[in-house]
Amino acid sequence: MEKIAVYPGSFDPVTNGHLDVLKRALKIFDKVIIAVGENPNKKYLFSLKERIDMLKKVTKGLKVEIEALNGLLVNFAKRKKAIAIVRGLRAVSDFDYEFQSALMNRKLNKNIETIFIMTRGMYCYLSASIVKEVARLGANLNGMIPKYVEKKLREKLKIKDV
Ligand code: ADP
């Protein structure tokens, strides 16, 4: 049977850190479904459609599906016949929240395991928020995000700055 995992997140926008976790998850699972969240309490720079489009573009050739996440993550995972939820871990600061949501998800559905993939050292400082912050200040984003995403980010920030 195909081993499927769900990789949830905001991906606002997708970074090389996200892609590294994704590719490493694909060594364990046959297919990864990227579930792109739309949390009403969060402010996004890119729309849900834009975030999905960028993900589609930069994951071409990989065994992935990209979908909007609606409703409870464990229910989404069950519907997709996934056996696991994949999350990346960067620093101790990620741990508290991740621990809490993994335990909550386990309580909601004990058949779906949460698997954590530790970041590569070179990406441990990297988050979509910090990329947006330094991009606004004109930083060189080489190695942080795919070229296509960089183009979209520059376009978006130019529009926002006007
Ligand atoms: P969320 O808003 O759900 O945290 P993100 O898009 O910020 O969504 O992150 C999605 C997942 O990717 C999270 O598990 C996060 O820890 C992981 N992640 C983000 N950046 C990195 C990175 N540089 N290295 C490893 N994992 C990362």
Short mmCIF file of N, CA and C and ligand atoms in Angstrom, two decimals:
data_model
loop_
_atom_site.label_atom_id
_atom_site.label_comp_id
_atom_site.label_asym_id
_atom_site.label_seq_id
_atom_site.Cartn_x
_atom_site.Cartn_y
_atom_site.Cartn_z
N MET A 1 0.84 -1.21 0.00
CA MET A 1 0.00 0.00 0.00
C MET A 1 0.88 1.26 0.00
N GLU A 2 0.43 2.26 -0.76
CA GLU A 2 1.19 3.51 -0.86
C GLU A 2 1.23 4.21 0.50
N LYS A 3 2.45 4.65 0.91
CA LYS A 3 2.57 5.36 2.19
C LYS A 3 2.49 6.85 1.92
N ILE A 4 1.44 7.45 2.48
CA ILE A 4 1.19 8.88 2.20
C ILE A 4 1.34 9.70 3.48
N ALA A 5 1.96 10.88 3.34
CA ALA A 5 2.05 11.81 4.48
C ALA A 5 1.46 13.15 4.07
N VAL A 6 0.99 13.88 5.07
CA VAL A 6 0.51 15.24 4.83
C VAL A 6 1.53 16.21 5.45
N TYR A 7 1.89 17.22 4.69
CA TYR A 7 2.83 18.24 5.18
C TYR A 7 2.08 19.58 5.20
N PRO A 8 1.62 19.97 6.39
CA PRO A 8 0.82 21.20 6.47
C PRO A 8 1.68 22.43 6.75
N GLY A 9 1.20 23.57 6.33
CA GLY A 9 1.92 24.81 6.64
C GLY A 9 1.31 25.99 5.92
N SER A 10 1.92 27.16 6.16
CA SER A 10 1.43 28.38 5.52
C SER A 10 2.10 28.58 4.16
N PHE A 11 3.38 28.28 4.10
CA PHE A 11 4.15 28.41 2.85
C PHE A 11 3.94 29.81 2.24
N ASP A 12 4.21 30.82 3.06
CA ASP A 12 3.95 32.22 2.65
C ASP A 12 5.24 33.02 2.56
N PRO A 13 6.11 32.79 1.60
CA PRO A 13 6.07 31.80 0.52
C PRO A 13 6.92 30.58 0.87
N VAL A 14 6.91 29.60 -0.03
CA VAL A 14 7.72 28.38 0.17
C VAL A 14 9.21 28.75 0.11
N THR A 15 9.98 28.20 1.07
CA THR A 15 11.43 28.48 1.14
C THR A 15 12.22 27.20 0.84
N ASN A 16 13.53 27.35 0.73
CA ASN A 16 14.37 26.17 0.53
C ASN A 16 14.35 25.26 1.76
N GLY A 17 14.07 25.83 2.92
CA GLY A 17 13.95 25.03 4.15
C GLY A 17 12.74 24.10 4.05
N HIS A 18 11.62 24.65 3.56
CA HIS A 18 10.42 23.82 3.34
C HIS A 18 10.73 22.69 2.35
N LEU A 19 11.42 23.06 1.27
CA LEU A 19 11.67 22.07 0.20
C LEU A 19 12.61 20.97 0.68
N ASP A 20 13.54 21.33 1.55
CA ASP A 20 14.47 20.33 2.08
C ASP A 20 13.71 19.30 2.93
N VAL A 21 12.81 19.80 3.78
CA VAL A 21 12.00 18.89 4.61
C VAL A 21 11.14 18.00 3.70
N LEU A 22 10.57 18.61 2.68
CA LEU A 22 9.70 17.87 1.75
C LEU A 22 10.48 16.74 1.07
N LYS A 23 11.66 17.07 0.53
CA LYS A 23 12.43 16.05 -0.19
C LYS A 23 12.88 14.93 0.74
N ARG A 24 13.20 15.29 1.98
CA ARG A 24 13.61 14.25 2.92
C ARG A 24 12.42 13.39 3.33
N ALA A 25 11.23 14.02 3.41
CA ALA A 25 10.02 13.24 3.73
C ALA A 25 9.73 12.25 2.60
N LEU A 26 10.06 12.65 1.38
CA LEU A 26 9.80 11.76 0.23
C LEU A 26 10.73 10.55 0.20
N LYS A 27 11.75 10.55 1.05
CA LYS A 27 12.60 9.35 1.16
C LYS A 27 11.93 8.31 2.06
N ILE A 28 10.99 8.79 2.85
CA ILE A 28 10.30 7.89 3.80
C ILE A 28 8.91 7.50 3.27
N PHE A 29 8.27 8.47 2.62
CA PHE A 29 6.90 8.24 2.14
C PHE A 29 6.85 8.18 0.61
N ASP A 30 5.86 7.45 0.08
CA ASP A 30 5.73 7.34 -1.38
C ASP A 30 5.18 8.64 -1.97
N LYS A 31 4.34 9.30 -1.19
CA LYS A 31 3.74 10.54 -1.68
C LYS A 31 3.51 11.49 -0.52
N VAL A 32 3.71 12.79 -0.77
CA VAL A 32 3.45 13.78 0.27
C VAL A 32 2.38 14.74 -0.26
N ILE A 33 1.36 14.95 0.55
CA ILE A 33 0.33 15.92 0.19
C ILE A 33 0.60 17.20 0.99
N ILE A 34 0.90 18.27 0.28
CA ILE A 34 1.16 19.54 0.95
C ILE A 34 -0.19 20.22 1.17
N ALA A 35 -0.49 20.48 2.45
CA ALA A 35 -1.78 21.07 2.81
C ALA A 35 -1.54 22.53 3.18
N VAL A 36 -2.00 23.42 2.32
CA VAL A 36 -1.71 24.84 2.51
C VAL A 36 -2.83 25.48 3.33
N GLY A 37 -2.44 26.02 4.48
CA GLY A 37 -3.43 26.51 5.44
C GLY A 37 -3.88 27.94 5.18
N GLU A 38 -5.08 28.22 5.61
CA GLU A 38 -5.63 29.58 5.55
C GLU A 38 -6.26 29.84 6.91
N ASN A 39 -5.42 30.34 7.83
CA ASN A 39 -5.88 30.57 9.19
C ASN A 39 -6.40 32.01 9.32
N PRO A 40 -7.66 32.19 9.70
CA PRO A 40 -8.22 33.55 9.76
C PRO A 40 -7.49 34.46 10.74
N ASN A 41 -6.74 33.88 11.68
CA ASN A 41 -6.00 34.71 12.64
C ASN A 41 -4.64 35.16 12.12
N LYS A 42 -4.26 34.64 10.95
CA LYS A 42 -2.94 34.99 10.41
C LYS A 42 -3.08 35.94 9.24
N LYS A 43 -2.08 36.80 9.10
CA LYS A 43 -2.06 37.71 7.94
C LYS A 43 -1.04 37.17 6.96
N TYR A 44 -1.49 36.97 5.73
CA TYR A 44 -0.57 36.42 4.73
C TYR A 44 -0.18 37.50 3.73
N LEU A 45 1.03 37.37 3.18
CA LEU A 45 1.44 38.29 2.11
C LEU A 45 0.85 37.80 0.79
N PHE A 46 0.93 36.48 0.56
CA PHE A 46 0.41 35.89 -0.67
C PHE A 46 -0.96 35.24 -0.41
N SER A 47 -1.83 35.31 -1.42
CA SER A 47 -3.14 34.67 -1.28
C SER A 47 -2.94 33.15 -1.29
N LEU A 48 -3.98 32.45 -0.90
CA LEU A 48 -3.93 30.98 -0.88
C LEU A 48 -3.58 30.45 -2.29
N LYS A 49 -4.22 31.04 -3.29
CA LYS A 49 -3.99 30.60 -4.67
C LYS A 49 -2.54 30.85 -5.08
N GLU A 50 -2.02 32.01 -4.72
CA GLU A 50 -0.62 32.33 -5.07
C GLU A 50 0.34 31.37 -4.38
N ARG A 51 0.06 31.06 -3.11
CA ARG A 51 0.95 30.14 -2.37
C ARG A 51 0.91 28.75 -2.99
N ILE A 52 -0.27 28.31 -3.39
CA ILE A 52 -0.42 27.00 -4.03
C ILE A 52 0.29 26.99 -5.39
N ASP A 53 0.09 28.06 -6.16
CA ASP A 53 0.72 28.13 -7.49
C ASP A 53 2.24 28.07 -7.40
N MET A 54 2.81 28.80 -6.44
CA MET A 54 4.28 28.79 -6.28
C MET A 54 4.76 27.39 -5.90
N LEU A 55 4.02 26.75 -4.99
CA LEU A 55 4.40 25.39 -4.57
C LEU A 55 4.36 24.43 -5.76
N LYS A 56 3.33 24.57 -6.59
CA LYS A 56 3.20 23.68 -7.75
C LYS A 56 4.40 23.85 -8.67
N LYS A 57 4.76 25.09 -8.88
CA LYS A 57 5.86 25.41 -9.78
C LYS A 57 7.19 24.82 -9.27
N VAL A 58 7.46 24.95 -7.97
CA VAL A 58 8.79 24.56 -7.48
C VAL A 58 8.87 23.08 -7.04
N THR A 59 7.75 22.36 -7.13
CA THR A 59 7.81 20.93 -6.75
C THR A 59 7.58 20.04 -7.97
N LYS A 60 7.67 20.63 -9.15
CA LYS A 60 7.48 19.84 -10.38
C LYS A 60 8.40 18.63 -10.38
N GLY A 61 7.84 17.46 -10.74
CA GLY A 61 8.66 16.26 -10.82
C GLY A 61 8.72 15.46 -9.53
N LEU A 62 8.24 16.06 -8.42
CA LEU A 62 8.24 15.33 -7.14
C LEU A 62 6.88 14.67 -6.95
N LYS A 63 6.87 13.59 -6.15
CA LYS A 63 5.60 12.88 -5.90
C LYS A 63 4.79 13.64 -4.85
N VAL A 64 4.24 14.77 -5.25
CA VAL A 64 3.46 15.56 -4.30
C VAL A 64 2.11 15.95 -4.89
N GLU A 65 1.21 16.24 -3.99
CA GLU A 65 -0.05 16.88 -4.37
C GLU A 65 -0.14 18.12 -3.51
N ILE A 66 -0.73 19.17 -4.03
CA ILE A 66 -0.82 20.40 -3.26
C ILE A 66 -2.29 20.81 -3.17
N GLU A 67 -2.74 20.99 -1.95
CA GLU A 67 -4.16 21.31 -1.77
C GLU A 67 -4.35 22.34 -0.67
N ALA A 68 -5.47 23.03 -0.74
CA ALA A 68 -5.82 23.93 0.35
C ALA A 68 -6.31 23.06 1.51
N LEU A 69 -5.90 23.46 2.71
CA LEU A 69 -6.34 22.71 3.89
C LEU A 69 -7.60 23.35 4.43
N ASN A 70 -8.67 22.58 4.48
CA ASN A 70 -9.83 23.13 5.17
C ASN A 70 -10.30 22.16 6.23
N GLY A 71 -10.72 22.72 7.34
CA GLY A 71 -11.17 21.87 8.45
C GLY A 71 -10.00 21.34 9.24
N LEU A 72 -10.29 20.34 10.03
CA LEU A 72 -9.28 19.76 10.93
C LEU A 72 -8.23 19.00 10.14
N LEU A 73 -6.97 19.21 10.52
CA LEU A 73 -5.87 18.54 9.82
C LEU A 73 -6.00 17.01 9.86
N VAL A 74 -6.35 16.46 11.02
CA VAL A 74 -6.44 15.00 11.11
C VAL A 74 -7.55 14.44 10.21
N ASN A 75 -8.62 15.21 10.05
CA ASN A 75 -9.70 14.75 9.17
C ASN A 75 -9.27 14.81 7.71
N PHE A 76 -8.54 15.88 7.39
CA PHE A 76 -7.98 16.02 6.03
C PHE A 76 -7.06 14.82 5.76
N ALA A 77 -6.18 14.53 6.72
CA ALA A 77 -5.21 13.43 6.56
C ALA A 77 -5.94 12.10 6.37
N LYS A 78 -6.98 11.88 7.16
CA LYS A 78 -7.74 10.63 7.07
C LYS A 78 -8.39 10.49 5.69
N ARG A 79 -9.00 11.59 5.24
CA ARG A 79 -9.64 11.61 3.92
C ARG A 79 -8.64 11.26 2.81
N LYS A 80 -7.41 11.71 3.01
CA LYS A 80 -6.37 11.49 2.00
C LYS A 80 -5.67 10.14 2.18
N LYS A 81 -6.12 9.36 3.16
CA LYS A 81 -5.51 8.07 3.50
C LYS A 81 -4.03 8.21 3.90
N ALA A 82 -3.71 9.32 4.54
CA ALA A 82 -2.33 9.55 5.00
C ALA A 82 -2.13 8.85 6.34
N ILE A 83 -0.90 8.36 6.55
CA ILE A 83 -0.62 7.70 7.83
C ILE A 83 0.17 8.62 8.77
N ALA A 84 0.64 9.75 8.22
CA ALA A 84 1.46 10.63 9.06
C ALA A 84 1.33 12.09 8.66
N ILE A 85 1.65 12.93 9.66
CA ILE A 85 1.75 14.38 9.44
C ILE A 85 3.25 14.69 9.56
N VAL A 86 3.77 15.43 8.61
CA VAL A 86 5.20 15.79 8.66
C VAL A 86 5.32 17.26 9.04
N ARG A 87 6.23 17.55 9.98
CA ARG A 87 6.53 18.93 10.33
C ARG A 87 8.05 19.07 10.43
N GLY A 88 8.53 20.27 10.16
CA GLY A 88 9.96 20.53 10.29
C GLY A 88 10.24 21.16 11.65
N LEU A 89 11.44 20.92 12.17
CA LEU A 89 11.83 21.55 13.44
C LEU A 89 13.12 22.32 13.22
N ARG A 90 13.12 23.58 13.64
CA ARG A 90 14.32 24.39 13.47
C ARG A 90 15.06 24.61 14.78
N ALA A 91 14.33 25.03 15.79
CA ALA A 91 15.01 25.41 17.03
C ALA A 91 14.08 25.07 18.19
N VAL A 92 14.61 25.25 19.39
CA VAL A 92 13.81 24.96 20.59
C VAL A 92 12.52 25.79 20.54
N SER A 93 12.60 26.97 19.95
CA SER A 93 11.43 27.85 19.90
C SER A 93 10.27 27.22 19.11
N ASP A 94 10.55 26.32 18.19
CA ASP A 94 9.48 25.63 17.46
C ASP A 94 8.81 24.57 18.33
N PHE A 95 9.58 24.06 19.31
CA PHE A 95 9.20 22.82 19.97
C PHE A 95 7.88 22.87 20.74
N ASP A 96 7.71 23.93 21.51
CA ASP A 96 6.54 24.03 22.39
C ASP A 96 5.23 23.91 21.60
N TYR A 97 5.13 24.72 20.57
CA TYR A 97 3.92 24.72 19.76
C TYR A 97 3.74 23.39 19.04
N GLU A 98 4.84 22.87 18.49
CA GLU A 98 4.76 21.62 17.73
C GLU A 98 4.37 20.45 18.63
N PHE A 99 4.91 20.46 19.85
CA PHE A 99 4.62 19.41 20.82
C PHE A 99 3.13 19.42 21.15
N GLN A 100 2.63 20.63 21.38
CA GLN A 100 1.21 20.79 21.73
C GLN A 100 0.31 20.34 20.57
N SER A 101 0.63 20.78 19.35
CA SER A 101 -0.28 20.38 18.26
C SER A 101 -0.16 18.90 17.95
N ALA A 102 1.05 18.34 18.09
CA ALA A 102 1.18 16.89 17.84
C ALA A 102 0.34 16.10 18.85
N LEU A 103 0.37 16.54 20.11
CA LEU A 103 -0.41 15.83 21.14
C LEU A 103 -1.91 15.99 20.90
N MET A 104 -2.30 17.20 20.48
CA MET A 104 -3.73 17.43 20.19
C MET A 104 -4.16 16.56 19.00
N ASN A 105 -3.34 16.53 17.97
CA ASN A 105 -3.70 15.72 16.80
C ASN A 105 -3.77 14.24 17.15
N ARG A 106 -2.90 13.82 18.06
CA ARG A 106 -2.91 12.42 18.48
C ARG A 106 -4.19 12.10 19.26
N LYS A 107 -4.60 13.08 20.05
CA LYS A 107 -5.85 12.91 20.82
C LYS A 107 -7.04 12.82 19.85
N LEU A 108 -6.99 13.62 18.78
CA LEU A 108 -8.10 13.64 17.83
C LEU A 108 -8.12 12.41 16.93
N ASN A 109 -6.94 11.89 16.63
CA ASN A 109 -6.87 10.65 15.82
C ASN A 109 -5.58 9.91 16.13
N LYS A 110 -5.70 8.83 16.91
CA LYS A 110 -4.49 8.15 17.37
C LYS A 110 -3.81 7.33 16.27
N ASN A 111 -4.45 7.21 15.14
CA ASN A 111 -3.86 6.41 14.07
C ASN A 111 -2.92 7.21 13.16
N ILE A 112 -2.90 8.51 13.35
CA ILE A 112 -2.03 9.33 12.49
C ILE A 112 -0.85 9.84 13.31
N GLU A 113 0.35 9.43 12.92
CA GLU A 113 1.56 9.83 13.66
C GLU A 113 2.08 11.16 13.14
N THR A 114 2.64 11.97 14.04
CA THR A 114 3.33 13.18 13.60
C THR A 114 4.82 12.87 13.56
N ILE A 115 5.43 13.15 12.43
CA ILE A 115 6.86 12.88 12.24
C ILE A 115 7.58 14.22 12.11
N PHE A 116 8.63 14.42 12.90
CA PHE A 116 9.40 15.67 12.81
C PHE A 116 10.69 15.43 12.07
N ILE A 117 10.96 16.31 11.13
CA ILE A 117 12.22 16.24 10.40
C ILE A 117 13.04 17.46 10.80
N MET A 118 14.22 17.16 11.34
CA MET A 118 15.09 18.23 11.85
C MET A 118 15.69 18.99 10.68
N THR A 119 15.67 20.30 10.78
CA THR A 119 16.22 21.13 9.71
C THR A 119 17.70 20.81 9.48
N ARG A 120 18.16 21.12 8.29
CA ARG A 120 19.59 21.08 8.03
C ARG A 120 20.19 22.32 8.66
N GLY A 121 21.38 22.24 9.18
CA GLY A 121 22.04 23.38 9.83
C GLY A 121 21.94 24.64 8.98
N MET A 122 22.13 24.48 7.69
CA MET A 122 22.16 25.66 6.81
C MET A 122 20.81 26.36 6.69
N TYR A 123 19.74 25.70 7.13
CA TYR A 123 18.41 26.32 7.03
C TYR A 123 17.81 26.65 8.39
N CYS A 124 18.59 26.49 9.45
CA CYS A 124 17.95 26.61 10.77
C CYS A 124 17.55 28.05 11.09
N TYR A 125 18.12 29.02 10.40
CA TYR A 125 17.78 30.43 10.62
C TYR A 125 16.64 30.87 9.70
N LEU A 126 16.23 29.97 8.81
CA LEU A 126 15.38 30.37 7.69
C LEU A 126 13.89 30.17 7.98
N SER A 127 13.14 31.26 7.86
CA SER A 127 11.68 31.15 7.96
C SER A 127 11.10 32.06 6.90
N ALA A 128 9.87 31.79 6.49
CA ALA A 128 9.22 32.63 5.48
C ALA A 128 9.13 34.07 5.99
N SER A 129 8.88 34.24 7.30
CA SER A 129 8.74 35.61 7.83
C SER A 129 10.04 36.39 7.71
N ILE A 130 11.17 35.74 8.06
CA ILE A 130 12.42 36.50 8.02
C ILE A 130 12.82 36.79 6.57
N VAL A 131 12.49 35.87 5.68
CA VAL A 131 12.77 36.10 4.25
C VAL A 131 12.01 37.35 3.78
N LYS A 132 10.73 37.44 4.18
CA LYS A 132 9.93 38.60 3.76
C LYS A 132 10.52 39.89 4.35
N GLU A 133 10.96 39.77 5.61
CA GLU A 133 11.50 40.95 6.28
C GLU A 133 12.76 41.46 5.58
N VAL A 134 13.69 40.55 5.29
CA VAL A 134 14.94 41.03 4.68
C VAL A 134 14.73 41.38 3.21
N ALA A 135 13.77 40.72 2.56
CA ALA A 135 13.48 41.04 1.15
C ALA A 135 12.99 42.49 1.05
N ARG A 136 12.18 42.90 2.00
CA ARG A 136 11.66 44.28 2.02
C ARG A 136 12.79 45.28 2.11
N LEU A 137 13.89 44.85 2.77
CA LEU A 137 15.03 45.76 2.96
C LEU A 137 16.07 45.59 1.86
N GLY A 138 15.71 44.80 0.85
CA GLY A 138 16.58 44.68 -0.33
C GLY A 138 17.70 43.66 -0.21
N ALA A 139 17.59 42.71 0.71
CA ALA A 139 18.66 41.72 0.89
C ALA A 139 18.75 40.76 -0.30
N ASN A 140 19.94 40.20 -0.44
CA ASN A 140 20.18 39.15 -1.43
C ASN A 140 19.57 37.85 -0.88
N LEU A 141 18.69 37.23 -1.65
CA LEU A 141 17.97 36.05 -1.12
C LEU A 141 18.52 34.74 -1.67
N ASN A 142 19.71 34.82 -2.23
CA ASN A 142 20.33 33.64 -2.81
C ASN A 142 20.39 32.46 -1.85
N GLY A 143 19.91 31.31 -2.28
CA GLY A 143 20.00 30.11 -1.45
C GLY A 143 18.88 29.99 -0.42
N MET A 144 18.07 31.03 -0.30
CA MET A 144 17.00 30.97 0.71
C MET A 144 15.67 30.52 0.12
N ILE A 145 15.39 31.00 -1.07
CA ILE A 145 14.13 30.63 -1.74
C ILE A 145 14.41 30.33 -3.21
N PRO A 146 13.56 29.51 -3.85
CA PRO A 146 13.78 29.25 -5.27
C PRO A 146 13.68 30.54 -6.08
N LYS A 147 14.38 30.58 -7.21
CA LYS A 147 14.42 31.79 -8.06
C LYS A 147 13.02 32.27 -8.44
N TYR A 148 12.16 31.31 -8.78
CA TYR A 148 10.80 31.66 -9.19
C TYR A 148 10.06 32.39 -8.05
N VAL A 149 10.25 31.89 -6.84
CA VAL A 149 9.58 32.48 -5.67
C VAL A 149 10.17 33.88 -5.41
N GLU A 150 11.47 34.00 -5.62
CA GLU A 150 12.11 35.31 -5.43
C GLU A 150 11.50 36.34 -6.38
N LYS A 151 11.28 35.91 -7.62
CA LYS A 151 10.68 36.81 -8.62
C LYS A 151 9.29 37.26 -8.14
N LYS A 152 8.49 36.29 -7.72
CA LYS A 152 7.13 36.59 -7.26
C LYS A 152 7.14 37.50 -6.02
N LEU A 153 8.11 37.25 -5.14
CA LEU A 153 8.21 38.03 -3.91
C LEU A 153 8.59 39.48 -4.24
N ARG A 154 9.55 39.64 -5.12
CA ARG A 154 9.95 41.00 -5.52
C ARG A 154 8.78 41.74 -6.17
N GLU A 155 8.05 41.04 -7.03
CA GLU A 155 6.88 41.67 -7.68
C GLU A 155 5.87 42.11 -6.62
N LYS A 156 5.59 41.21 -5.70
CA LYS A 156 4.58 41.48 -4.66
C LYS A 156 5.00 42.67 -3.79
N LEU A 157 6.28 42.70 -3.41
CA LEU A 157 6.72 43.78 -2.52
C LEU A 157 6.72 45.12 -3.24
N LYS A 158 7.03 45.10 -4.54
CA LYS A 158 7.03 46.34 -5.32
C LYS A 158 5.60 46.89 -5.34
N ILE A 159 4.65 45.98 -5.57
CA ILE A 159 3.25 46.42 -5.62
C ILE A 159 2.85 47.02 -4.26
N LYS A 160 3.29 46.33 -3.20
CA LYS A 160 2.91 46.77 -1.84
C LYS A 160 3.56 48.09 -1.46
N ASP A 161 4.80 48.34 -1.97
CA ASP A 161 5.54 49.54 -1.59
C ASP A 161 4.96 50.80 -2.22
N VAL A 162 4.27 50.61 -3.36
CA VAL A 162 3.79 51.79 -4.12
C VAL A 162 2.73 52.53 -3.31
P1 ADP B 1 3.12 27.21 9.93
O1 ADP B 1 2.43 28.56 9.87
O2 ADP B 1 2.16 26.07 10.00
O3 ADP B 1 4.23 27.10 10.91
P2 ADP B 1 5.18 27.39 7.90
O4 ADP B 1 4.98 27.55 6.42
O5 ADP B 1 5.85 28.48 8.62
O6 ADP B 1 3.75 27.07 8.46
O7 ADP B 1 5.99 26.05 8.16
C1 ADP B 1 5.53 24.80 7.73
C2 ADP B 1 6.43 23.71 8.28
O8 ADP B 1 7.73 23.83 7.70
C3 ADP B 1 6.64 23.80 9.78
O9 ADP B 1 6.68 22.49 10.30
C4 ADP B 1 7.97 24.49 9.94
O10 ADP B 1 8.60 24.15 11.14
C5 ADP B 1 8.70 23.90 8.73
N1 ADP B 1 9.79 24.77 8.32
C6 ADP B 1 9.74 26.05 7.94
N2 ADP B 1 10.97 26.54 7.66
C7 ADP B 1 11.84 25.51 7.87
C8 ADP B 1 13.27 25.37 7.80
N3 ADP B 1 14.05 26.39 7.48
N4 ADP B 1 13.80 24.17 8.11
C9 ADP B 1 12.98 23.15 8.49
N5 ADP B 1 11.67 23.22 8.60
C10 ADP B 1 11.09 24.38 8.30
#
